[in-house]
Amino acid sequence: MSDSPTMHMHAESMLDDPSTRLLNDKPKNKWRIAVSTIFCIRALLSLLNQITKTNFITSSSPVSSNSTFNVDQIALTRLVKNKDLAQLQELGGVEGVALHLKSDKEHGIHCHDAEDIPDRIKEFGSNVYIKDPTVLILLGCAALSLGFGINEHGFKEGCTNGGTILLAVIQIISVSAVSDYRQSRPLVRNNIQIEAWRGGRRQKIYVYETVVGDVILLNIGDRVPADGLLVQGHSLQVDESSMTGTDSPVEISHHQNPFLFSGTKITHGYGRMLVTSVGMNTTWGEMMSQMRQDTSERTPMQERLEKLNSLIGKVALLLAFLLLVVLLVRYFTGNTKDENGNKEFNGSNTEVDDIISAVIGIVAAAISIVVVAIPEGLSLALILAVAYSKKIMMADKAMDLKLSACETMGSVTTICTDKTGTLTMNQMEVTQFWLGKYSLEEEAYSSEISPSVLHLIQEGVALNTTGSVHKQSLDSKVEISGSPTEKAIISWGVFKLQMDMEKVMKSCSILHVEAFDSQNMRSGVSMKRNADNTVHVHWKGAAEIILEMCSSYYNPSGLVIDMGDSEKMSFEEIIQGMAASRLRCIAFAHKEVPADQNHRTMLKEDGLTLVGLVGLKDPCCPEAKKAVEDCQYAGVMVKMITGDNIFTAKAIATECGILKSSDDIFSGAVINGVEFQSYTDLERMLKLDNICVMARSSAADKLLMVRCLKQKGHVVAVTGHGATDAPALEEADIGLSMGIQGTEVAKESSDIIITDDNFASVVSVLACGRCVYHNTQKLVQFQLTSNVAGLLINFAVAASSRQVPFTIVRSIWLNMIMDTLLALALTKDKPTKELMEKPPVGRTEPFITNVMCRNLLAQALYQTTVLLILQFRGEAMFGVNDKVNGTLIFNTFVFCQMFNEFNARKLVKKDIFRNIHTDKLFMGIIAVAVILQIVTVEFLSKFEDIERLNYRLWGVCLGIAAISWPIGWAVKCIPVPQKPIFHYLKMKMH
């Protein structure tokens, strides 16, 4: 909720108005009391929020007098925020800050003392944000309003007024709760794991567990979890656009700019940082404490429903205006009579008070047209439907981030998926090793590989990596950390090549690192050996790319052999053979370079010597093929976009069912990213639907594929986990990132996080999305039926100069309680196989279908006809007075909606009672609605200005309502055209 001085002044003026004073006992003023109370609450909330925010900010930077640390939080916050190099030098540099924080820049905090981390949290705070007490305050205010009402006017009258206020406040609570929930989502994503050095070992912790003094590892695609200082890094670049608005990446260096801010993204390189501030003490936290999130975003479904509400509202306003004009003309021309048959307006003989009273009654009748027409409960019911589907998605290993995601997923026509970690298990293992033209088994490593070549391989593995090896003691197990590819290669080096990684790293000094990126598909390092001061360059990456950089190769004996065209072709065949066996092929290359060259800015990229080839096997997920088949069965195309070469991609795609065994690289179903880029715009559009696999694709290729699919009318979902997937995830209608291997940048750019990195979970999300869409259609059909019927009845009755059956109070009761409660029963259906048998709705399918129009109009016309008969003939038919007849109409209308609720369970099928006994929630909601209506009619007659009904009239209400069941069955026997009715209307207009 947003508050302003204008709103507060308006609230004060309303309170000063005698018509809204609480001392007024007239029941007709109870809704004015509710409105004024709500304004008071909003004003109080604004004040309390400001006090809470101020108190929190002023106390968020503790400086303890008995601190066990040698630096306070305020100094640390200013150090990073101001990028103060002078102050950093005064503290002894990064090493000095680490000492002040009782940490170690290499091994992190010690963690041997059980009180260490709690002490740090007590001294410097935790990496979390505050919570908003809005809902609790509102509930308290509502209770106070009810209590004061009873005390002021007695129990009976106090409950009436206080209860009305409570209902109005509940509506505000609902909006506030949803708003606060959506607002807090960007701030509570603390269940993401990061890697930190603690106690001398590399371990995973959650973001919210980060404390001041931690040493955090940063890799490309990560989001910096807290403010801090760079300890060590290579080619580290950071996107600070979230802080400064500048799109250009910022270079982070140990000497010139070691300052890192929470919330920024690592776009290149890798490194380690020392945490100096967490949570609200960070620069990002300070910004968030002074900002209010924009909650005006609307989902696609909400926009469609709002357009629907707008259309209904315009029609209602038009009818209300016409009714107002007609009634005013009839009144002032003397054509309306009172109960005694006398003219209500008799020129100058009519008193002014009577004229004002009559005009107010006419205006109220016109307003009732608008109130009864607009389906107030649609938005809330939609939110409840999505929330319920989110619960199902969480159980199916998917975590929804954006409200629109679940809705839009039901319309998806194409899924562009990556390979590694989505279709495959991302559990890599080296299964083949080629040295020269020879494939070597593990047993032959020590006997057939020259020691000099073996040492080069060990250097290439140990130095050109972002992974690490840790061993607590001689008897403890070796712990290997890093990406799945890095872990597989390091494990191979440690266990198969007998590599001592620590020894190799200490034997040399690193001069420059070229970090891996998906564009170049390689990484490199230049290093100087301590023993002889010679400088060497090591490259590692996609085999065919590294092969192009080589002009020679090592054989097992250590001899360097020139690589001619025939030899290069032989290596290409080896690479293709491994790829056809579903192996990822990685190559190592080396070159010794002159020591006098500047290796800190550029690495040698040609004339290299090929050291060896390794093949990594990544088994497909057992559920992948079934999941792909389920998508295809549901009419959704699945396209695989991967950075692997075309042969590996084809093999994996065939195994997963994306490709048929008859498809080959010449059929157009499998292409390279470069080939896709080379097409003209027309060629892309013509070949787009035929493409199933795009290999050796870059981030630009993936983004182009998504844009082309959207341009052709597809609703596109994209899966990804790397930082380079972020543009495609952002561009797609639905971005799905991986929760385990996904980088923070990818998660930030996505709409849904798949927590188990399994493509089968994508199918579950698809089913949930279709379920939400289908449930919302049932909900709209149900609510529009009651609103159309109510609109027609009120208009017809008011136009005949009769008192409208659905007054403003009754209409609000229907919208706030009956519609919302009954609609809730239609939003809880779970995904079914039947929904997956239907084709996706895409972008062009109308939301209100011909079937919905047929069902809606039949029930609305029946209700309108019956209730108009009761309105004009009910008193004579049942021998009752006008007030009882009005109650009969109101009660019959409500029960018509309850019985029509069963019809709305099935849009097409006639068996509306199938499995009704197992749907306990549905039956429970119907039971609650029945009880509420009985209580309203029998015990709250003053509240609704109605009369109690006898058993005979209750039977009449139920009998009329029950006829909607056979009508619903008969109507569903009427066929409807396949093309939407709006299509025919457009044709006629043209």
Coordinates of N, CA and C in Angstrom, one line a residue, residues 185 187-194 205-209 394 399 401 739 744 747 753 755:
R185 N 9.8 -11.1 -2.3 CA 10.4 -12.2 -3.0 C 11.8 -11.9 -3.5
L187 N 14.0 -10.3 -2.1 CA 14.9 -10.1 -1.0 C 15.1 -11.4 -0.2
V188 N 14.3 -12.5 -0.4 CA 14.4 -13.6 0.4 C 15.0 -14.8 -0.3
R189 N 15.7 -14.6 -1.4 CA 16.3 -15.7 -2.1 C 17.6 -16.0 -1.5
N190 N 17.6 -16.4 -0.2 CA 18.8 -16.7 0.5 C 19.0 -18.2 0.7
N191 N 18.2 -19.0 0.0 CA 18.4 -20.4 0.0 C 19.4 -20.9 -1.1
I192 N 20.1 -19.9 -1.7 CA 21.1 -20.2 -2.7 C 22.5 -20.6 -2.0
Q193 N 23.1 -21.6 -2.5 CA 24.4 -22.0 -1.9 C 25.6 -21.3 -2.6
I194 N 26.6 -21.0 -1.8 CA 27.8 -20.4 -2.3 C 29.0 -21.2 -1.7
I205 N 28.0 -23.1 1.7 CA 27.1 -22.5 2.7 C 26.0 -21.8 2.0
Y206 N 24.9 -21.5 2.7 CA 23.8 -20.7 2.2 C 24.2 -19.2 2.3
V207 N 23.6 -18.5 1.4 CA 23.9 -17.0 1.3 C 23.6 -16.4 2.7
Y208 N 22.5 -16.8 3.3 CA 22.1 -16.1 4.6 C 23.1 -16.5 5.7
E209 N 23.9 -17.6 5.5 CA 24.9 -18.0 6.5 C 26.2 -17.2 6.4
M394 N 6.4 -26.8 -6.1 CA 7.4 -27.0 -5.1 C 7.6 -28.4 -4.8
M399 N 10.7 -24.2 -8.1 CA 10.5 -23.0 -7.2 C 10.1 -21.9 -8.1
L401 N 9.4 -18.1 -9.1 CA 9.8 -16.8 -8.7 C 8.9 -15.6 -9.0
G739 N 18.6 -25.0 -10.2 CA 18.8 -24.6 -8.8 C 20.2 -25.1 -8.3
E744 N 24.1 -17.5 -10.2 CA 23.2 -16.6 -9.6 C 22.6 -15.6 -10.7
K747 N 19.8 -17.4 -12.4 CA 18.6 -17.5 -11.5 C 17.9 -16.1 -11.5
I753 N 12.8 -21.6 -10.9 CA 14.1 -22.3 -10.6 C 13.7 -23.8 -10.5
T755 N 14.7 -26.9 -8.9 CA 15.6 -27.2 -7.8 C 16.4 -28.5 -8.0

